[in-house]
Coordinates of C-alpha atoms and ligand atoms in Angstrom, one line a residue:
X771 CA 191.6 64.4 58.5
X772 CA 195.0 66.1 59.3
X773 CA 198.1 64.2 59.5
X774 CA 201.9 65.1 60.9
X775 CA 204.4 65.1 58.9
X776 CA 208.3 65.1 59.5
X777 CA 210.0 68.5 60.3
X778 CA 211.5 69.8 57.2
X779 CA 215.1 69.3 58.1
X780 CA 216.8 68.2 60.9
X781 CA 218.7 72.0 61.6
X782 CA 215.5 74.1 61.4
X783 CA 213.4 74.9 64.1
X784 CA 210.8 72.3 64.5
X785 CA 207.7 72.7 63.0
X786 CA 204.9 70.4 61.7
X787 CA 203.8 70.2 58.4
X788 CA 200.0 68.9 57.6
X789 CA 198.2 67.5 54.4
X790 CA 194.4 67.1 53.9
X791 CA 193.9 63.6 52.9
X792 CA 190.7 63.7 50.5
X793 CA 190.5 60.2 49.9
X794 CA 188.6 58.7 47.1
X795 CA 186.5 55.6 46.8
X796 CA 186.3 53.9 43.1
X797 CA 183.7 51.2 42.6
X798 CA 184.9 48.7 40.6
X799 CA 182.0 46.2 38.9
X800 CA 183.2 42.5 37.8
X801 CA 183.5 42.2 34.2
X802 CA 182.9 39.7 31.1
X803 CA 185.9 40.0 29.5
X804 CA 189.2 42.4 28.5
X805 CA 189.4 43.7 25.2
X806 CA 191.1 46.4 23.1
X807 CA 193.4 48.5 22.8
X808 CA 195.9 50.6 24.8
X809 CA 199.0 52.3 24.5
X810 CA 199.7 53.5 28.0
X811 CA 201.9 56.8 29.1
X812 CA 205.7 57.5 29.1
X813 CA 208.1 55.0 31.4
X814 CA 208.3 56.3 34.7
X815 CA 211.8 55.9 35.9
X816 CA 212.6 56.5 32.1
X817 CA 211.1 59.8 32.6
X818 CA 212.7 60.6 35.8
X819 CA 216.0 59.8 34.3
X820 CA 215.2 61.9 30.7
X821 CA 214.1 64.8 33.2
X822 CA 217.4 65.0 35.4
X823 CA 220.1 64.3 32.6
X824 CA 218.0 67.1 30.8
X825 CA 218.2 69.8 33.7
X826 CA 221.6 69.3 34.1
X827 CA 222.6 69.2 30.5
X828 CA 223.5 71.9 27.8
X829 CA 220.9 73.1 25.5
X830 CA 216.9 71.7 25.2
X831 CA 215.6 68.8 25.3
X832 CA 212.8 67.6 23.8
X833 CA 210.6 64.7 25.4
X834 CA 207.8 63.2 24.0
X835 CA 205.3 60.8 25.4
X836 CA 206.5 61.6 29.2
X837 CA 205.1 60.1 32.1
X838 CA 201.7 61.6 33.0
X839 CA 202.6 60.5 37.0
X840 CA 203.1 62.9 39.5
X841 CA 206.4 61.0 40.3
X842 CA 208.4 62.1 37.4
X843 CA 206.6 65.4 37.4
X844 CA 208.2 66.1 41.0
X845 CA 211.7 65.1 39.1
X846 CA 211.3 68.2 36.7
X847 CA 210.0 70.4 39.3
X848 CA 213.0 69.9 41.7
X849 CA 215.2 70.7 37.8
X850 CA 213.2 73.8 37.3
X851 CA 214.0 74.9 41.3
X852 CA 217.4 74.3 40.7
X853 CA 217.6 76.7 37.6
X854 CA 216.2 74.3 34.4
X855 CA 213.3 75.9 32.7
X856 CA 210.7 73.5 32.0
X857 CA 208.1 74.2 29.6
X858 CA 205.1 72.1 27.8
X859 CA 203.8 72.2 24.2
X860 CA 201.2 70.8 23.2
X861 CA 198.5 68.6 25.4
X862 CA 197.4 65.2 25.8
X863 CA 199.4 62.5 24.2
X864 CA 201.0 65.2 21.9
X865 CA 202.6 67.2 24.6
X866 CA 206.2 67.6 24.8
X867 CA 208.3 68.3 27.6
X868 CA 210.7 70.6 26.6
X869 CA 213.8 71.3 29.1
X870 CA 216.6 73.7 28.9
X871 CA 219.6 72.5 31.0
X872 CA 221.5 74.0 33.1
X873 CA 224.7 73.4 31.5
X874 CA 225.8 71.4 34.3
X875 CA 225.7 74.3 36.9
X876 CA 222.7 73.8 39.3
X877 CA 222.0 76.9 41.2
X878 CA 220.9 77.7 45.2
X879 CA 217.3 76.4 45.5
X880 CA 215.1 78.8 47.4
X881 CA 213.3 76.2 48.9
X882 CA 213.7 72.7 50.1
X883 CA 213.3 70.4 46.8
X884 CA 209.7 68.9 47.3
X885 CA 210.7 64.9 46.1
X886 CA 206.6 64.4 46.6
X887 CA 206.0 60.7 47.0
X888 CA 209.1 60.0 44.4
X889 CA 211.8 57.4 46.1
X890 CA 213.3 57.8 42.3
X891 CA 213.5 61.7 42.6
X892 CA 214.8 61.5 46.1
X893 CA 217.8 58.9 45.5
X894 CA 218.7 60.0 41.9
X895 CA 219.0 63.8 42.7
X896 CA 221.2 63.2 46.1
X897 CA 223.5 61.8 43.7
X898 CA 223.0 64.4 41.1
X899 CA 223.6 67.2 43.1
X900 CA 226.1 66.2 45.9
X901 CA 228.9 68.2 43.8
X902 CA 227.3 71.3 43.3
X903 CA 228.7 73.9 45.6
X904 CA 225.1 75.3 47.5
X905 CA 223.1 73.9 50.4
X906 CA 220.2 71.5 49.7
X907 CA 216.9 69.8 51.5
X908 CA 215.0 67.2 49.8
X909 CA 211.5 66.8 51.7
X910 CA 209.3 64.5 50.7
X911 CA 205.6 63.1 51.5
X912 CA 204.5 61.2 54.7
X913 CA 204.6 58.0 52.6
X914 CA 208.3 59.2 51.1
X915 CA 209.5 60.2 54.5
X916 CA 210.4 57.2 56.7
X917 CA 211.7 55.4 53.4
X918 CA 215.2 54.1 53.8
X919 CA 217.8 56.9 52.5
X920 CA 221.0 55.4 54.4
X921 CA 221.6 52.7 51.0
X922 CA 222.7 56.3 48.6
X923 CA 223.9 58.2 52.2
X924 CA 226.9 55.9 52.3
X925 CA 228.4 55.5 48.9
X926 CA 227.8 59.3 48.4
X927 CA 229.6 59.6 51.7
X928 CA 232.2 57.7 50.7
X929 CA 232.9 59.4 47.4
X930 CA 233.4 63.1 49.8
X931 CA 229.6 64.3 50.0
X932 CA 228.6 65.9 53.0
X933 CA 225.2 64.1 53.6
X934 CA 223.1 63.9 56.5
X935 CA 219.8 62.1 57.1
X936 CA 216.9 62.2 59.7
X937 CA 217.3 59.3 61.6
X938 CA 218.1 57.0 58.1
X939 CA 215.5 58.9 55.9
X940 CA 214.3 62.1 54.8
X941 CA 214.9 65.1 55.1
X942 CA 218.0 64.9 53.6
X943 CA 221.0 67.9 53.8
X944 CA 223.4 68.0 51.1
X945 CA 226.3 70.4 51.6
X946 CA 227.5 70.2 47.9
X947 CA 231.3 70.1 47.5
X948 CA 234.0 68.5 44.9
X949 CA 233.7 64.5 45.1
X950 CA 236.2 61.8 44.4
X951 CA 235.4 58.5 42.4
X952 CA 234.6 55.4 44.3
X953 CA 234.7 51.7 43.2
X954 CA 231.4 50.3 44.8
X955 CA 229.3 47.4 45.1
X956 CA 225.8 47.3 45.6
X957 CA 224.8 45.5 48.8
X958 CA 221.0 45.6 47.7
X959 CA 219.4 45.0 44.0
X960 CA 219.0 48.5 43.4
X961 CA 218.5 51.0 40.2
X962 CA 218.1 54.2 42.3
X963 CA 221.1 53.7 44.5
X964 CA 223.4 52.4 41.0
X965 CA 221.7 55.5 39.3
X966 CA 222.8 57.9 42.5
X967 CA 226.1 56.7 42.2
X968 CA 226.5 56.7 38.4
X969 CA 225.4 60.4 38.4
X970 CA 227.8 61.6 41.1
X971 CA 230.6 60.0 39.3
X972 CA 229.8 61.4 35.8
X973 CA 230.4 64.6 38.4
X974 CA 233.6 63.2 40.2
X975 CA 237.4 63.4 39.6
X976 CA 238.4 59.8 38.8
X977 CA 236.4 57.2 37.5
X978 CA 233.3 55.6 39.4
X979 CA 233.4 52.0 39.2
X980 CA 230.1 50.1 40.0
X981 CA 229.2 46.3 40.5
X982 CA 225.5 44.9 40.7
X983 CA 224.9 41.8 42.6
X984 CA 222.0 40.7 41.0
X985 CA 221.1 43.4 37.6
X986 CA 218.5 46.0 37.7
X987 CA 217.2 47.8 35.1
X988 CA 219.7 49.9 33.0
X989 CA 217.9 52.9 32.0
X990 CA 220.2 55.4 33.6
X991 CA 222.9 53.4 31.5
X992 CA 221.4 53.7 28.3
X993 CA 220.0 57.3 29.3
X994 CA 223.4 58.6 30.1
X995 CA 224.8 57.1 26.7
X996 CA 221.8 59.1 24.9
X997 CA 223.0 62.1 26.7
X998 CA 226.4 61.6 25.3
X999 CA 228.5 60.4 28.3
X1000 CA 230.9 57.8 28.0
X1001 CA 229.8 54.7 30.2
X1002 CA 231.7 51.4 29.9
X1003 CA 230.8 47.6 31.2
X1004 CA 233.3 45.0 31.7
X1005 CA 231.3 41.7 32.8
X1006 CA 229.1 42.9 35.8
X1007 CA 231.5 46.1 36.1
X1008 CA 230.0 49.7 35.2
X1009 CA 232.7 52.4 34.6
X1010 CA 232.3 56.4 34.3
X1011 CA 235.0 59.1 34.4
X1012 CA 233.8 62.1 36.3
X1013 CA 234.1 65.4 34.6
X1014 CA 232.3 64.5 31.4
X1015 CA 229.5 67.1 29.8
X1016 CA 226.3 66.1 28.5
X1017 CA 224.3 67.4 25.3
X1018 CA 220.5 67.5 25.1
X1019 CA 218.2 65.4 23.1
X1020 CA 215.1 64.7 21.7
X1021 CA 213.5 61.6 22.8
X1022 CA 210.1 59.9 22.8
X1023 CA 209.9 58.2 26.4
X1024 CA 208.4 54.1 25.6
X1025 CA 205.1 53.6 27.2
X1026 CA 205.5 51.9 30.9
X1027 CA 205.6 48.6 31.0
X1028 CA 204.7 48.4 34.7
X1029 CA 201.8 50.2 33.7
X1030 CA 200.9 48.2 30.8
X1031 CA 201.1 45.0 33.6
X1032 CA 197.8 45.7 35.0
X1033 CA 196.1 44.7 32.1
X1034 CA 198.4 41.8 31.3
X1035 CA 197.2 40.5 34.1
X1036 CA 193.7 41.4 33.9
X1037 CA 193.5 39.7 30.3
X1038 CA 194.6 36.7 32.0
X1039 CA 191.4 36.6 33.8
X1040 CA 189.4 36.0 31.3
X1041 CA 188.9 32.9 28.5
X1042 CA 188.1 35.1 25.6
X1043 CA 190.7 38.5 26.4
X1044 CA 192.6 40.1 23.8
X1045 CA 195.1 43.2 24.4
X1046 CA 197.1 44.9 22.3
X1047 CA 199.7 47.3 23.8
X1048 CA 201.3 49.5 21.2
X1049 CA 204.6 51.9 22.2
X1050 CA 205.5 49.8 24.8
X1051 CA 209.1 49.8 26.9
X1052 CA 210.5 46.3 26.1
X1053 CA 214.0 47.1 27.7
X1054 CA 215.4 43.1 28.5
X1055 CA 215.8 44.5 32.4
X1056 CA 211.9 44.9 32.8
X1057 CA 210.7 42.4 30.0
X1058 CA 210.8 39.2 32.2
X1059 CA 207.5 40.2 33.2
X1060 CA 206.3 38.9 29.9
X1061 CA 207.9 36.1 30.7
X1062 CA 206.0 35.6 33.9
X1063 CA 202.4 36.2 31.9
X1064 CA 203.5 33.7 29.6
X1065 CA 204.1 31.2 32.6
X1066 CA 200.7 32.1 34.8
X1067 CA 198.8 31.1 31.5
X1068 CA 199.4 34.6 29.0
X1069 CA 199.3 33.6 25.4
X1070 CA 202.0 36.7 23.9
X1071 CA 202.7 37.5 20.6
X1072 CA 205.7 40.4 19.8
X1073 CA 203.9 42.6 16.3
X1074 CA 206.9 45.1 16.5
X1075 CA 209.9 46.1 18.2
X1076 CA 212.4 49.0 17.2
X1077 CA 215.1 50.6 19.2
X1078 CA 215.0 54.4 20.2
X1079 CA 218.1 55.8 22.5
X1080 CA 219.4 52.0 23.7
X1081 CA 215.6 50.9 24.7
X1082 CA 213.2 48.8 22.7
X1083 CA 209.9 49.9 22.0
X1084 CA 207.3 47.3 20.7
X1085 CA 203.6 46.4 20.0
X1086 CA 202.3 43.0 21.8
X1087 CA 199.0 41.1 21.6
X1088 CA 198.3 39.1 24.8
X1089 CA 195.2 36.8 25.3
X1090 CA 194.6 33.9 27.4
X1091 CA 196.3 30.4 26.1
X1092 CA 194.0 27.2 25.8
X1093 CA 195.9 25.2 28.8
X1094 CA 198.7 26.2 31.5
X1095 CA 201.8 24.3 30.7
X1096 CA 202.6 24.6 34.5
X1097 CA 201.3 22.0 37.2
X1098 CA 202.2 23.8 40.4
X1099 CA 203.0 27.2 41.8
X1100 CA 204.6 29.9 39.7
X1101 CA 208.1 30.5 42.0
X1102 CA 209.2 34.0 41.6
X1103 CA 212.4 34.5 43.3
X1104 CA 216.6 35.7 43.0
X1105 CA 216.9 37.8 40.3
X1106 CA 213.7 37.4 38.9
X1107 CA 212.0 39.0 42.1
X1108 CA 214.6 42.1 41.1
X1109 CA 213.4 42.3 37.7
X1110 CA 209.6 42.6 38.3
X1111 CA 209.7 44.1 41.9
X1112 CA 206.8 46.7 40.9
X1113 CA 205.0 44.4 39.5
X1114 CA 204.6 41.7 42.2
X1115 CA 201.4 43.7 43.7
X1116 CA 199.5 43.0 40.8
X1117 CA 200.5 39.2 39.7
X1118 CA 200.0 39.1 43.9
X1119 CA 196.5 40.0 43.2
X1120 CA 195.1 37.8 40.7
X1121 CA 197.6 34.7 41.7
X1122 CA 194.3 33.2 43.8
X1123 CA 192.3 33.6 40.3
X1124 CA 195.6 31.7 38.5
X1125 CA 195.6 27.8 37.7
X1126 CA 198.3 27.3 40.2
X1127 CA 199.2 30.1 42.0
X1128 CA 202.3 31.9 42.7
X1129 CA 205.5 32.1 45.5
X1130 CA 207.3 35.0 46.1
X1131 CA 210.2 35.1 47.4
X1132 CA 213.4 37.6 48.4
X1133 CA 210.9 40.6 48.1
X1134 CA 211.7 42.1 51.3
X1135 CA 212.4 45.1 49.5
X1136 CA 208.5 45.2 48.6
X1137 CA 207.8 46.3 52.5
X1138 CA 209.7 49.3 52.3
X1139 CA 208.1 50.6 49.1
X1140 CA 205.3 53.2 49.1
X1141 CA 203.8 51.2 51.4
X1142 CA 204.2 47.4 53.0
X1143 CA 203.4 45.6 49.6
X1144 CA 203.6 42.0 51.4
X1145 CA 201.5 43.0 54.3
X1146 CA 198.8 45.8 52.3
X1147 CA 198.5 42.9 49.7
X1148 CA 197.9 39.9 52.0
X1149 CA 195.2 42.1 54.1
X1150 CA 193.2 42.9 50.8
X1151 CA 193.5 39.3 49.2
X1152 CA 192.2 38.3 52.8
X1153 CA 189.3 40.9 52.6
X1154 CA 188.5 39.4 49.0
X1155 CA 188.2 35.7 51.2
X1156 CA 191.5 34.2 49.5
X1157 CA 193.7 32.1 51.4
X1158 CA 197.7 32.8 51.6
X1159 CA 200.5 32.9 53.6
X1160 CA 202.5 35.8 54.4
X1161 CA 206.3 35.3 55.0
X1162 CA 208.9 37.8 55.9
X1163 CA 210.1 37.9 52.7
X1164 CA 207.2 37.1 50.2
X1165 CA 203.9 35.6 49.8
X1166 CA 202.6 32.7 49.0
X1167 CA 199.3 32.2 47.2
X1168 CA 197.3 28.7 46.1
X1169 CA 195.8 28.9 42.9
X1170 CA 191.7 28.2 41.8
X1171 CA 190.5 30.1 44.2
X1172 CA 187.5 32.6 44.4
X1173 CA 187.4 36.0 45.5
X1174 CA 184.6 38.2 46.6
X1175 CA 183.9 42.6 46.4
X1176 CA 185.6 43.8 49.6
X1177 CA 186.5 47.3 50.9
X1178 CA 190.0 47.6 49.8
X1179 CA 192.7 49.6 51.6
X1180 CA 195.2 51.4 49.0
X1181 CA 197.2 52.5 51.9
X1182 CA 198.2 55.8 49.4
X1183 CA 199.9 53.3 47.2
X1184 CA 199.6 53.9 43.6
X1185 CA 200.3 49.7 42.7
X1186 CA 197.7 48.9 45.6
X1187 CA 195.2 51.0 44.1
X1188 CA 195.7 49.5 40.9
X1189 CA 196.3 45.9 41.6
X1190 CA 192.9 45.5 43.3
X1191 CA 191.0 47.1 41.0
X1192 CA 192.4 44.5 38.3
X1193 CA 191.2 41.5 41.1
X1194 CA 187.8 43.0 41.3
X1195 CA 187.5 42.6 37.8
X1196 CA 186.5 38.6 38.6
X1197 CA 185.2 38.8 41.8
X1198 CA 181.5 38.3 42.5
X1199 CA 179.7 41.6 43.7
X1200 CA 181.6 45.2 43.4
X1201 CA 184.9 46.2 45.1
X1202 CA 185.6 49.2 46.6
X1203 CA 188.7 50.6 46.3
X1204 CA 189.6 53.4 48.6
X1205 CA 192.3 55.9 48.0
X1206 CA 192.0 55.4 44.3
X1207 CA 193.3 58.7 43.8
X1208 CA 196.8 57.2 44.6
X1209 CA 196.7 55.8 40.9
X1210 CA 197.7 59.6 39.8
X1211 CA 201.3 59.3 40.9
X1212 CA 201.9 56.6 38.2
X1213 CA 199.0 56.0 36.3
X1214 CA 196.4 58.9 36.1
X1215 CA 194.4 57.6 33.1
X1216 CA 194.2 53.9 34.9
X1217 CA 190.5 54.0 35.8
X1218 CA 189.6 55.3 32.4
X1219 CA 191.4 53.0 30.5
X1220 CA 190.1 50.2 32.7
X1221 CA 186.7 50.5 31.8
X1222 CA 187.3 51.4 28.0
X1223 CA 189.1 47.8 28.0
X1224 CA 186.7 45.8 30.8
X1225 CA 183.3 44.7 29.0
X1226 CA 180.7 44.1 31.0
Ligands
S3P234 C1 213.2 52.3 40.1 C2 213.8 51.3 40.8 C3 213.1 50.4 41.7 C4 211.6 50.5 41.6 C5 211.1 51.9 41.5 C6 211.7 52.6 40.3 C7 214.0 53.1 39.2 O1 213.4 50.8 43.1 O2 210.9 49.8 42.6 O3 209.7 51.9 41.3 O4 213.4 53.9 38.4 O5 215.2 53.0 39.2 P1 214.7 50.3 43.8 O6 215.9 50.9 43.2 O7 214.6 50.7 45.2 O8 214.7 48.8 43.7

């Protein structure tokens, strides 16, 4: 099947771009239990973060264990376009990304920068490169195209960048010119619109000042740090002074933790699981997941934790506890929602398998992710036979219930895919899950490691 896509950019002629969608179907078989173990592939948005600060910095970096995702691999193809060099050694888990900076001087593009499916890429590089002094396009994919750009047009715009979008999203045109430092708030809970923002201001004259309304994870914080900038925090105020260069490192990148959630929640499916994770992110600002396991009935136990460039990395064992403390729904809401916001698809999917269940709340932001979590989650948990109610907002799910195989719509979204397949794990008869393929933006070794760790 062809598809339309979006002109390029709102200035050039109009023209149509296609994509062949080759679809694929994964059959996933119920299983007996979950066990093993896993140590699953670089952090995504700790990669995406690694990958810009390193095309923009002085000298080679060094990055070990990066993401295996397409997402982050569209982040350090849109540095090497803009005059990094980005080279591999080594393959499988021992490759290293190894990127020579630009020594903060980005150069002309020749093409438009190809953001992929990546929202991360997209809304990090605007901010990275609104103050270099050349003409860019970022394009993205038919599922990154009608995503919400205007949250990072406006402070950008605010702080001098010439920015213009397509009717609120993609294509984007950055004229690059000299910007001035802003003091901002963030109207939404967001780390790729603080991350824009931080990175134009490390570029700025003045200093950028920054408040959160509700926390989001502070890789780009820590990140920066690594890189050698000078970032300060005064209660829920982040200060930068533009104008500041940055070094390059060597760094190993901590497995994903939203990764590694897929089978927290598939080994609490099952009486008898046992998981261990090793090299795992354990940054506080995505943790609370654990948190969450341990309240749908997870039984975790922390073997080691270190620190590596401001973010923990740590080994867990997770099985299933005897009893669930809780008596009614799990309420996931506020900050919390923030905090695991790419992980609701998944605890959404197994909630009808849980003791009690689970509410979700305030996760509006879900329907303008890859896809319309709330809505592509509640038609597949429907398929499966489960009962819910869908709110604006959220979801809310009963508990003890059974699910059956279904045809399962991924809608192209890597957590979809995913999430499902975890589900079908204690359904009765097989699930189909079509548009597995999606798993490869985040997650391309998901289906193997699935059935190393599924016994059936
Ligand atoms: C990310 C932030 C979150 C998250 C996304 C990755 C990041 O998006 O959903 O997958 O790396 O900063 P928002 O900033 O839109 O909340």
């Amino acid at each position: 099947m062809l598809l339309p896509l979006h002109p390029y950019a709102a200035s050039s002629p109009p023209q149509t771009r296609y994509y062949k969608t080759c679809m694929s179907t994964e059959i996933i078989r119920p299983a007996r239990t979950l066990q093993g173990s896993l140590t699953v592939p670089g952090d995504k948005s700790i990669s995406h973060r690694y990958a810009m600060l390193a095309g923009l910095a002085d000298g080679t970096s060094r990055l070990s264990n990066f993401s295996t995702g397409a997402d982050p691999h569209s982040s350090l193809a849109c540095m090497a376009a803009l005059g990094a060099t980005v080279a591999t050694t080594g393959d499988g888990p021992a490759a290293v990304i190894e990127v020579t900076g630009v020594a903060g001087a980005f150069r002309q593009p020749a093409a438009p920068l190809d953001c992929g499916n990546s929202g991360s890429t997209m809304r990090m590089l605007a901010g990275l490169i609104a103050a270099h002094p050349h003409t860019f396009t970022l394009v993205g994919d038919h599922s990154l195209t009608p995503r919400p750009m205007e949250r990072i047009r406006k402070p950008l715009a605010q702080m001098g960048a010439q920015i213009a979008l397509t009717e609120g999203h993609a294509p984007i045109t950055i004229h690059g010119q000299p910007l001035q430092a802003i003091d901002f708030t963030t109207p939404i809970p967001s780390a790729q619109v603080k991350t824009a923002v931080l990175f134009a201001g490390l570029q700025a004259t003045g200093t950028t000042s920054l408040t959160e309304s509700i926390r989001t994870r502070d890789h780009t914080e820590h990140a920066l740090r690594a890189f050698g900038a000078i970032l300060t925090r005064k209660g829920d105020k982040l200060s930068i002074n533009g104008g500041q260069k940055l070094k390059a490192i060597d760094a190993t990148v901590p497995g994903d933790i939203s990764s590694a959630a897929f089978f927290l929640c598939a080994a609490l499916l099952f009486p008898d699981s046992n998981l261990v994770l090793d090299s795992l992110g354990m940054n506080p600002t995505r943790a609370a997941l654990l948190d969450v396991i341990a309240a749908l009935g997870g039984r975790i136990k922390v073997l080691t934790v270190e620190e590596h460039h401001g973010e923990l990395i740590g080994s867990i064992q997770v099985n299933r506890a005897g009893s669930n403390p809780s008596t009614g729904p799990f309420i996931i809401s506020g900050a919390l929602t923030a905090q695991v916001i790419d992980e609701l698809p998944v605890l959404a999917a197994i909630a009808p398998l849980t003791a009690n269940g689970l509410i979700i709340r305030d996760a509006q932001e879900l329907r303008v992710k890859e896809s319309d979590r709330i809505a592509l989650v509640a038609r597949n948990l429907r398929a499966m036979g489960a009962q819910l109610t869908e709110n604006p907002d959220g979801l809310e799910i009963p508990g003890n219930q059974t699910l059956h195989g279904a045809e399962i719509d991924s809608g192209s979204d890597h957590r979809i895919a995913m999430a499902f397949s975890i589900a079908a794990l204690r359904a009765t008869g097989d699930t189909a899950i079509h548009g597995s393929e999606a798993a490869r933006i985040s997650f391309p070794e998901f289906f193997t490691a699935l059935n190393s760790l599924a016994q059936r």
